mmCIF file of C-alpha atoms in Angstrom:
data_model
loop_
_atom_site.group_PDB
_atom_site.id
_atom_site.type_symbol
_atom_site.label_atom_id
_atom_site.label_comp_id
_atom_site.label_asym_id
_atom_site.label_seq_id
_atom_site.Cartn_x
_atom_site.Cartn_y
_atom_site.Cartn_z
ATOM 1 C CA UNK A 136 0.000 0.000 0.000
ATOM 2 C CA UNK A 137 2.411 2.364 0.473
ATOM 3 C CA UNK A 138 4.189 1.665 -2.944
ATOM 4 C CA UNK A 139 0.829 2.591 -4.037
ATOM 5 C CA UNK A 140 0.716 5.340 -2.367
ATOM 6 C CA UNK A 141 4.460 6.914 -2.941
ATOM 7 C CA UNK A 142 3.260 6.186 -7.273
ATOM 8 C CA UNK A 143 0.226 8.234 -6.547
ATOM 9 C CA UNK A 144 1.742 11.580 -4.397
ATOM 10 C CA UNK A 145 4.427 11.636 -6.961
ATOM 11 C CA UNK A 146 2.059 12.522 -9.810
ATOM 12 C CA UNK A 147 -0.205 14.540 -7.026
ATOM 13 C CA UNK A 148 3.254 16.463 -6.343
ATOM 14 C CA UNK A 149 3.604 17.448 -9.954
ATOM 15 C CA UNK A 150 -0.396 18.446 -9.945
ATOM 16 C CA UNK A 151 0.561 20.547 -6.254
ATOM 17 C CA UNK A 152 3.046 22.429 -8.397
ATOM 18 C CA UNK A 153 1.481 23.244 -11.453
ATOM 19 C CA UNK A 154 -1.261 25.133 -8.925
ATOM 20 C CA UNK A 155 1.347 26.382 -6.807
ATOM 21 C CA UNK A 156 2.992 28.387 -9.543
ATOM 22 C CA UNK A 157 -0.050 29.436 -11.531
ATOM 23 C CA UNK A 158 -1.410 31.275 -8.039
ATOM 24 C CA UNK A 159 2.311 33.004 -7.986
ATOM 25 C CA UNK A 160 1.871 33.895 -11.710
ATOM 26 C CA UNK A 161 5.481 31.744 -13.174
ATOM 27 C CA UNK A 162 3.043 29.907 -15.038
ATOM 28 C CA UNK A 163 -0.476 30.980 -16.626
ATOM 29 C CA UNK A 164 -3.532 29.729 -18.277
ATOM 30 C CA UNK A 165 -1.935 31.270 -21.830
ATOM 31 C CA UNK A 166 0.461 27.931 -21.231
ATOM 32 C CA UNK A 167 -2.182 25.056 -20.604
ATOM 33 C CA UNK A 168 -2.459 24.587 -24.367
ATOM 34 C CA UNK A 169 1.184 24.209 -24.938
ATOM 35 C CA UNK A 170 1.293 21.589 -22.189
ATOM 36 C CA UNK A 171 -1.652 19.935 -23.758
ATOM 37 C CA UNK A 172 -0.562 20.340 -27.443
ATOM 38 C CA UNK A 173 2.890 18.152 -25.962
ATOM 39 C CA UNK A 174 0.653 15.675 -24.372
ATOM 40 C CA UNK A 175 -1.965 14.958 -27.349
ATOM 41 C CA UNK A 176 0.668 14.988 -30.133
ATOM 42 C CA UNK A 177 3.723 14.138 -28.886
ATOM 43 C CA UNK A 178 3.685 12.568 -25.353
ATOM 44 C CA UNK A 179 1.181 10.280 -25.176
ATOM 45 C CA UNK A 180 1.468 9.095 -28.831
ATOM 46 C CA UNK A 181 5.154 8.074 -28.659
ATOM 47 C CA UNK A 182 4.214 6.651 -25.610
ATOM 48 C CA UNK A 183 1.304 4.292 -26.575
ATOM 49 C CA UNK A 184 2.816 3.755 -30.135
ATOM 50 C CA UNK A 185 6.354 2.244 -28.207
ATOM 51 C CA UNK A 186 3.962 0.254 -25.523
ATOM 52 C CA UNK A 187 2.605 -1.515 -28.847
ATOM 53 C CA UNK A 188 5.384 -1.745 -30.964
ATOM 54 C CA UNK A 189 7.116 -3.896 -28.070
ATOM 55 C CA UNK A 190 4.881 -5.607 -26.909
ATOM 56 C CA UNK A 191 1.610 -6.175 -28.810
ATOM 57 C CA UNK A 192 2.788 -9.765 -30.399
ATOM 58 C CA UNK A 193 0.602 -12.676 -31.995
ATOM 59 C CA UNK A 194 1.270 -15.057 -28.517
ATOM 60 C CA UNK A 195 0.054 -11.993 -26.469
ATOM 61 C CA UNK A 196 -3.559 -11.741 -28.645
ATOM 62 C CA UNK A 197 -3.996 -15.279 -28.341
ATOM 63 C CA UNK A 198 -3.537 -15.112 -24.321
ATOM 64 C CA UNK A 199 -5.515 -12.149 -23.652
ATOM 65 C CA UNK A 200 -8.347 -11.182 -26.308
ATOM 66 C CA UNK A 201 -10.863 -11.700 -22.833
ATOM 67 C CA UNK A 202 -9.790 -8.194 -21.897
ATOM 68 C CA UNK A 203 -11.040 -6.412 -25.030
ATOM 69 C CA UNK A 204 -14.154 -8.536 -24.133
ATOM 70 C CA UNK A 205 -14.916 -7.100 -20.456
ATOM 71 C CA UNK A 206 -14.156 -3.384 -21.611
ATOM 72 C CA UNK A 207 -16.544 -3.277 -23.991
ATOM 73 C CA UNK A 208 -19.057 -4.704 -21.216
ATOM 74 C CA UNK A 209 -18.183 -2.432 -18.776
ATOM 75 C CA UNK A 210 -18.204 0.379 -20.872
ATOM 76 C CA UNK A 211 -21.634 -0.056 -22.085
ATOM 77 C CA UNK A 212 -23.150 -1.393 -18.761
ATOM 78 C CA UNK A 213 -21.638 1.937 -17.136
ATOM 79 C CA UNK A 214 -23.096 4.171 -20.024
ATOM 80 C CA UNK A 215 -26.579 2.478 -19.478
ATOM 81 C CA UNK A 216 -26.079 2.891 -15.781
ATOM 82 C CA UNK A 217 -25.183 6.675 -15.702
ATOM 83 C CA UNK A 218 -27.699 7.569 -18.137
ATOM 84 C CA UNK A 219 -30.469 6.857 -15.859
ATOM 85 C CA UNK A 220 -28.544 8.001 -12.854
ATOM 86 C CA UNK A 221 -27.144 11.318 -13.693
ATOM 87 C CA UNK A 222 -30.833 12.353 -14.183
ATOM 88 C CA UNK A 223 -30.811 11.914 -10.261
ATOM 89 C CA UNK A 224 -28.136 14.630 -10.190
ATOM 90 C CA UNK A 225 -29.846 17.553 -12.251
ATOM 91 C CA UNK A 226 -32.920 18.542 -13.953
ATOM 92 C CA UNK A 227 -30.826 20.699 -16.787
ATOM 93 C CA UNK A 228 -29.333 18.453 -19.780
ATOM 94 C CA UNK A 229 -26.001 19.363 -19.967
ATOM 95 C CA UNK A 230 -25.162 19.395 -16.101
ATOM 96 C CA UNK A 231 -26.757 15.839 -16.238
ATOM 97 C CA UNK A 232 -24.311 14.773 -19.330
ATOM 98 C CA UNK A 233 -20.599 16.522 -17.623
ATOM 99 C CA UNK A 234 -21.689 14.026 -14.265
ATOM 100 C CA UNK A 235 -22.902 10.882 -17.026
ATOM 101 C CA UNK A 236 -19.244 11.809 -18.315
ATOM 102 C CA UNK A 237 -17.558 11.897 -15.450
ATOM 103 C CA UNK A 238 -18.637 8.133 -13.957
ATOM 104 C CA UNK A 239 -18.541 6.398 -16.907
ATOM 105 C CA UNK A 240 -14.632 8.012 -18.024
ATOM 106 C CA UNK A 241 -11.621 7.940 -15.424
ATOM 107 C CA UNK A 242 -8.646 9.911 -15.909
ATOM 108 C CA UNK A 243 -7.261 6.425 -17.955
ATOM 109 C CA UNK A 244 -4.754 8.470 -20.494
ATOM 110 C CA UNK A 245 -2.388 10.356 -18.545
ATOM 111 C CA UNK A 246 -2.850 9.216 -15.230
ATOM 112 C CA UNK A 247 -3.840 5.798 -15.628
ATOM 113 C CA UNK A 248 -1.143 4.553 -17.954
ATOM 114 C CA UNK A 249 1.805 5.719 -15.935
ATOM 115 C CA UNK A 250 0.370 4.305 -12.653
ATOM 116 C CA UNK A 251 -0.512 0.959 -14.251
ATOM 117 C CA UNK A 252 3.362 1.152 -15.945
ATOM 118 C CA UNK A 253 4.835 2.041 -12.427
ATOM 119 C CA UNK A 254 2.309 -0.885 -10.394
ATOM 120 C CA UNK A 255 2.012 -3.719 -13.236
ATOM 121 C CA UNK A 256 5.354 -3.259 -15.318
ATOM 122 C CA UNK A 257 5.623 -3.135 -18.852
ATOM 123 C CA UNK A 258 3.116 -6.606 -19.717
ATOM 124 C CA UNK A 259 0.438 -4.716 -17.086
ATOM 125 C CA UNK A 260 0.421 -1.251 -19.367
ATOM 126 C CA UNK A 261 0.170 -3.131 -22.604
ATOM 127 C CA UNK A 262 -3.158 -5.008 -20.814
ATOM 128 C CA UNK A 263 -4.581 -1.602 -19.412
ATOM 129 C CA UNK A 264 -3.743 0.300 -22.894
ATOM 130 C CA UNK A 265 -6.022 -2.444 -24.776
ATOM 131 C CA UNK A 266 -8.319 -2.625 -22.011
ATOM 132 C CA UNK A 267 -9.166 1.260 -22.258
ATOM 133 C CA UNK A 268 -10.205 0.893 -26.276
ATOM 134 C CA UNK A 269 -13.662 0.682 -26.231
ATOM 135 C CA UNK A 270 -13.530 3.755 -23.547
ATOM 136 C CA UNK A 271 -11.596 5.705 -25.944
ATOM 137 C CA UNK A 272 -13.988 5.111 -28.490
ATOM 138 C CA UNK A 273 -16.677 6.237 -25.767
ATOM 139 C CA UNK A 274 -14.268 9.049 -25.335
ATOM 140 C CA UNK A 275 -14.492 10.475 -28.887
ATOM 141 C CA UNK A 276 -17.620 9.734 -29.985
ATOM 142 C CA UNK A 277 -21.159 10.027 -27.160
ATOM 143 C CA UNK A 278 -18.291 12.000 -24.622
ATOM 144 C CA UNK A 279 -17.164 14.825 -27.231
ATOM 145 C CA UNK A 280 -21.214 14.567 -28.427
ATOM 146 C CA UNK A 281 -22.475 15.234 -24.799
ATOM 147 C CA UNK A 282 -19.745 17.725 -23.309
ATOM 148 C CA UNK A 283 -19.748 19.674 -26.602
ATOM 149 C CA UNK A 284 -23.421 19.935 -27.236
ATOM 150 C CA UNK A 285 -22.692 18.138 -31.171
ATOM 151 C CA UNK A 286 -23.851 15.342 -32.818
ATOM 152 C CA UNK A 287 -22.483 11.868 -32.986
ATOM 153 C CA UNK A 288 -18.799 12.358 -35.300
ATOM 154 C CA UNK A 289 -16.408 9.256 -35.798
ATOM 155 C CA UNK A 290 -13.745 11.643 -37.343
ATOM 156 C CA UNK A 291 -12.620 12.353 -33.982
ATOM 157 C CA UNK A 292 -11.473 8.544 -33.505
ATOM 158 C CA UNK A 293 -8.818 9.777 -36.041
ATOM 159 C CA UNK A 294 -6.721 11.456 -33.360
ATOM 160 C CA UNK A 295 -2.920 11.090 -32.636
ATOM 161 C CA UNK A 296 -3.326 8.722 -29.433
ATOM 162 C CA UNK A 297 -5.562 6.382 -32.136
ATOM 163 C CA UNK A 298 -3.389 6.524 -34.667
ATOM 164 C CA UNK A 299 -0.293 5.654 -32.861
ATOM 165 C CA UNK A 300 -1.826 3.023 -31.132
ATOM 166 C CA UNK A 301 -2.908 1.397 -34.915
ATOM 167 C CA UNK A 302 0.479 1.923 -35.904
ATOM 168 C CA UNK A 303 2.588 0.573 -32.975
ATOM 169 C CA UNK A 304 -0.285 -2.617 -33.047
ATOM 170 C CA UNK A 305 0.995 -3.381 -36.543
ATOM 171 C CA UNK A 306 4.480 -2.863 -35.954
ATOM 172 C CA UNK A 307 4.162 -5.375 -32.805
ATOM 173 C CA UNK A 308 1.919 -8.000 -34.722
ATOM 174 C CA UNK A 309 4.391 -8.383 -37.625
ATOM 175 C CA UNK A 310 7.583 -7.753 -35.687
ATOM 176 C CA UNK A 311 8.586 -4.547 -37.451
ATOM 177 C CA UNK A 312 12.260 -4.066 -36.048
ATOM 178 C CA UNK A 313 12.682 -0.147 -34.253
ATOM 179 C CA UNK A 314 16.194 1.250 -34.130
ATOM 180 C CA UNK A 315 17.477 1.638 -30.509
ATOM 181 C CA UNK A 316 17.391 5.418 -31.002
ATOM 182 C CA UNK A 317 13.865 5.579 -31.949
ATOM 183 C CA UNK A 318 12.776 3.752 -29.223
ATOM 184 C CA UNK A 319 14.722 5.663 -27.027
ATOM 185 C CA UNK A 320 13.124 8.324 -28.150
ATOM 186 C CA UNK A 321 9.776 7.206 -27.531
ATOM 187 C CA UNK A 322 10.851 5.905 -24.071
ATOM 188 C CA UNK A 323 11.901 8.982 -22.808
ATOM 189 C CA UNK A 324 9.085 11.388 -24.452
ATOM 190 C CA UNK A 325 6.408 8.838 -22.537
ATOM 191 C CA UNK A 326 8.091 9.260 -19.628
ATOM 192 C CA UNK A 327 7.269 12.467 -19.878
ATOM 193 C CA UNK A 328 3.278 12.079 -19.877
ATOM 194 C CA UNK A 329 2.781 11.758 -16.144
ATOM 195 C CA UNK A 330 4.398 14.866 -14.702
ATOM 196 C CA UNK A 331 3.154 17.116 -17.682
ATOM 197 C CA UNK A 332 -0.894 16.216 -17.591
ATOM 198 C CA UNK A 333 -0.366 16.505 -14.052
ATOM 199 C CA UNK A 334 0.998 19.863 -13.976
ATOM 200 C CA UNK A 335 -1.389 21.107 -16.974
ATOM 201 C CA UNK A 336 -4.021 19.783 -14.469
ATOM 202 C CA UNK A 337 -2.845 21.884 -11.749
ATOM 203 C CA UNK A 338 -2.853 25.101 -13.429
ATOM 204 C CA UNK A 339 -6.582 24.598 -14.958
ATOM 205 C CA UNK A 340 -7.512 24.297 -11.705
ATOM 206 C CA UNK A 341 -6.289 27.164 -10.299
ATOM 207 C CA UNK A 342 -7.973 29.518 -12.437
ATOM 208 C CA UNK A 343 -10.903 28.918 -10.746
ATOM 209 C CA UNK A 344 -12.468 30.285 -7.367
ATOM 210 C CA UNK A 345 -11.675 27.657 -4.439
ATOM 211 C CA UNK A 346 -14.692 28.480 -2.763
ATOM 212 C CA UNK A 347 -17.029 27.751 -6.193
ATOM 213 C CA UNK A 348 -15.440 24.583 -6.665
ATOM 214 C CA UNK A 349 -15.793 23.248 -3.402
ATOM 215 C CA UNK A 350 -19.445 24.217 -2.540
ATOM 216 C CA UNK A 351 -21.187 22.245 -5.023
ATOM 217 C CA UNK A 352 -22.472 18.856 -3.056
ATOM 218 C CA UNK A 353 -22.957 16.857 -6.102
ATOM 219 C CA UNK A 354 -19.647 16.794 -6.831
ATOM 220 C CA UNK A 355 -18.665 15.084 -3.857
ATOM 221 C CA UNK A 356 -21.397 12.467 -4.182
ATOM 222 C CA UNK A 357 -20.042 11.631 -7.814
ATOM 223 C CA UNK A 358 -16.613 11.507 -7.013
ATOM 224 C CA UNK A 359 -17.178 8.733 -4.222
ATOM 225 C CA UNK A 360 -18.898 6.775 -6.755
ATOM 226 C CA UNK A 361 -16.382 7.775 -9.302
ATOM 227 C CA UNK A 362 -13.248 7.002 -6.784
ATOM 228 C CA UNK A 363 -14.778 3.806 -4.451
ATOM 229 C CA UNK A 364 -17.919 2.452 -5.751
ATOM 230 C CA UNK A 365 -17.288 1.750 -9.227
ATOM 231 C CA UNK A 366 -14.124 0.337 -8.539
ATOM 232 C CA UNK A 367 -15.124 -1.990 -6.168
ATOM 233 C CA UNK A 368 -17.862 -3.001 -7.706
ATOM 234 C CA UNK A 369 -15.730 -3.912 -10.928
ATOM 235 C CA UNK A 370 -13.417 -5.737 -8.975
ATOM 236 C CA UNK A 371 -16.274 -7.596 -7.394
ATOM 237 C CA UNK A 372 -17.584 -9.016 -10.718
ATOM 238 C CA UNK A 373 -14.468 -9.720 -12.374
ATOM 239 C CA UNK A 374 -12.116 -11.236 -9.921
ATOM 240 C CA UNK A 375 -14.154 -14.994 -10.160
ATOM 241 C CA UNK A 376 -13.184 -15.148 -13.713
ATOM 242 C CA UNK A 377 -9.875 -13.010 -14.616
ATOM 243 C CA UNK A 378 -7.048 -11.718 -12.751
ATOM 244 C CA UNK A 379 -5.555 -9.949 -15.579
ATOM 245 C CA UNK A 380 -8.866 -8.214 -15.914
ATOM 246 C CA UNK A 381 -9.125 -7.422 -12.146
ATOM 247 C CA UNK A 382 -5.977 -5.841 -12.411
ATOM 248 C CA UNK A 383 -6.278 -3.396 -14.851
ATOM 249 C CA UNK A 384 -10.219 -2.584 -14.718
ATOM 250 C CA UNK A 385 -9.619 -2.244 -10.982
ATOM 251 C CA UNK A 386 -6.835 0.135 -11.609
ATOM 252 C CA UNK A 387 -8.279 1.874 -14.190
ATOM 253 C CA UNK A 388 -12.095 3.357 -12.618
ATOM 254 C CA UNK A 389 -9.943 4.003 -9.504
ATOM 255 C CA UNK A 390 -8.284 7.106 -11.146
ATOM 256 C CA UNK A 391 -10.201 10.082 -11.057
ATOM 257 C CA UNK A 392 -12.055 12.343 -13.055
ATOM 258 C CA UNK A 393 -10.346 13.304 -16.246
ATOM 259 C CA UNK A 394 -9.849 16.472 -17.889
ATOM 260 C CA UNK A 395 -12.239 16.323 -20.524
ATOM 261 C CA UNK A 396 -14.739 17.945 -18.452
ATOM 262 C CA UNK A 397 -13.247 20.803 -19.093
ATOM 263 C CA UNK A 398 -10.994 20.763 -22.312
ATOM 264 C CA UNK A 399 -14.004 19.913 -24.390
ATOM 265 C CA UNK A 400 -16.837 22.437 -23.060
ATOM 266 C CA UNK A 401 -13.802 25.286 -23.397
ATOM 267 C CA UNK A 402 -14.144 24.669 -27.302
ATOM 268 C CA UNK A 403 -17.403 25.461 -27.123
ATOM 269 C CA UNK A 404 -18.039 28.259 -24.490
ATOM 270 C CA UNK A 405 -19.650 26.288 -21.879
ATOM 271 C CA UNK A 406 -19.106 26.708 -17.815
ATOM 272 C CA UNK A 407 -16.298 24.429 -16.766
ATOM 273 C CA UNK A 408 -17.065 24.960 -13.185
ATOM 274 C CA UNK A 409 -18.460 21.689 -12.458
ATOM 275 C CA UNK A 410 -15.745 19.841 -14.092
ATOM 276 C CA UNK A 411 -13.101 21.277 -12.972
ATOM 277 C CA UNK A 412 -14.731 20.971 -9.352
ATOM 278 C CA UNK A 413 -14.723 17.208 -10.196
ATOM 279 C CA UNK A 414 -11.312 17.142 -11.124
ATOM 280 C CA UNK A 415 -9.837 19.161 -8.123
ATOM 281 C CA UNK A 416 -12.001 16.755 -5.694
ATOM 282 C CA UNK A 417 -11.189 13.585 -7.265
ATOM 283 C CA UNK A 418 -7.775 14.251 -7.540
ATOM 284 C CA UNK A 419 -7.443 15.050 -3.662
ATOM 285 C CA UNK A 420 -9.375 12.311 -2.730
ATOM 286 C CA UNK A 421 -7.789 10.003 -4.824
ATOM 287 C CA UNK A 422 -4.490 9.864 -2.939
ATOM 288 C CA UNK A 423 -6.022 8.204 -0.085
ATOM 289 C CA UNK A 424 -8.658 6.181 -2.309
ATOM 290 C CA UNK A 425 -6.048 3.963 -4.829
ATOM 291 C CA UNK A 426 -4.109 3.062 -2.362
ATOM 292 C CA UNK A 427 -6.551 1.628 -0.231
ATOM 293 C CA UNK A 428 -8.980 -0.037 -3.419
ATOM 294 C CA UNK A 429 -5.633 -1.292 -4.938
ATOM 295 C CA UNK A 430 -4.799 -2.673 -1.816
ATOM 296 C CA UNK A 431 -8.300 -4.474 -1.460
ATOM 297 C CA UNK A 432 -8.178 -6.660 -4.541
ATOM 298 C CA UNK A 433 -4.320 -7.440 -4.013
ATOM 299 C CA UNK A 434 -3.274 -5.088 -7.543
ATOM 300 C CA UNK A 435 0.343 -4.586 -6.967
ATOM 301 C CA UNK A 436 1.417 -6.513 -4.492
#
């Protein structure tokens, strides 16, 4: 547990700073789209694309097409689920949609892949990276619809993290040989995922009032379903039948709310209060909550 623990302050550190130094004006919202332009097209797609590449090979498939499998389950019991709840939550649409969003989507990009790399080593990230599909395609298709206020578009599945992924898939399945530099390359560009969305996450949140954030009640009740509930419950149904699965679905809903919340509604002029609430809560919360669900189902030990 306190492995666990030590994985999960180090990336809440980087978050700590990126607030820290936006409140003493070194860094300012005017960067947040730098930070995210490094994470979206160079970070995280030399990151999944060198994850693949290595380790995506025809005796892996075989082993472990179950996990694409449960995902898509999960995904589409939890979008079911949250439909009907979120109604629960508020009476006006597109309140009801950022809290559907934020139950049925964890933070599983740039939070979840470097703590499943850190707790389940190299084979565990590959697992978690094909486990997340079908919520990527959830991601980019009813979460961009909802939190944007557009209609259904399947363009947006042609994004860099997609792509990459396709690409480093191939490379794995037939073998494709990288130079040592390249993948050097990649290595140390991933490495750099973590500690950047962390900090980018940091300074969105500290453009907003404290007070605001904090004093909507809702938020709380949705990030103890988001953070312990969910989780739980996963692990629950899965552990008779996969431990593989466990592992990563487990790990996966245990992260917090994602970013999203508030990166998509920005490109449309809509209030980002509530998600950015969500993601300031969760965040908090979550470095007593993985620990101790990780530490439940045995993920790491």
């Amino acid at each position: 547990m306190i492995t666990i623990f030590n994985q999960v302050f180090i990336l809440f550190a980087f978050a700590a700073s990126g607030f820290l130094f936006a409140k003493l004006g070194k860094l300012k919202p005017e960067h947040s789209p730098i930070l995210s332009g490094l994470l979206v097209y160079v970070f995280l797609p030399f990151y999944v694309f060198d994850t693949f590449a290595k380790s995506f090979t025809r005796k892996y498939i075989s082993g472990n097409y179950e996990i694409i499998l449960w995902s898509t389950g999960i995904v589409l019991v939890l979008a079911v689920v949250m439909a009907f709840l979120s109604k629960l939550f508020d009476r006006r649409k597109y309140e009801r949609d950022v809290y559907e969003y934020s139950l049925v989507v964890p933070n599983s990009g740039y939070m979840g892949y470097p703590m499943a790399e850190a707790v389940l080593g190299g084979a565990g990230l590959l697992s978690t990276m094909i486990f997340c599909l079908p919520l990527s395609i959830y991601i980019y298709t009813v979460g961009y619809s909802k939190l944007t206020k557009s209609g259904l578009s399947f363009k947006k599945l042609f994004n860099p993290a997609i792509v990459s992924l396709v690409l480093g898939a191939i490379a794995g399945f037939f073998e494709v040989p990288i130079p040592g530099v390249a993948s050097s390359i990649m290595s140390k560009a991933g490495a750099c995922m973590g500690p950047v969305s962390m900090i980018l996450a940091g300074i969105v949140v500290s453009e907003f009032n404290f007070k605001d954030l904090l004093s909507e009640k809702k938020v709380y009740i949705v990030t103890i379903l988001r953070l312990f509930i969910i989780p739980v419950l996963i692990g629950l149904l899965t552990s008779p039948f996969s431990k593989t699965v466990t592992e990563v679905a487990v790990l996966i809903y245990a992260m917090p709310c994602g970013l999203n919340t508030i990166v998509f509604p920005r490109l449309v002029g809509e209030d980002c209060r509530i998600g950015a609430g969500l993601a300031l809560i969760s965040n908090v919360l979550a470095c007593l909550s993985i620990p101790i669900v990780l530490t439940l189902f045995n993920i790491g030990g």
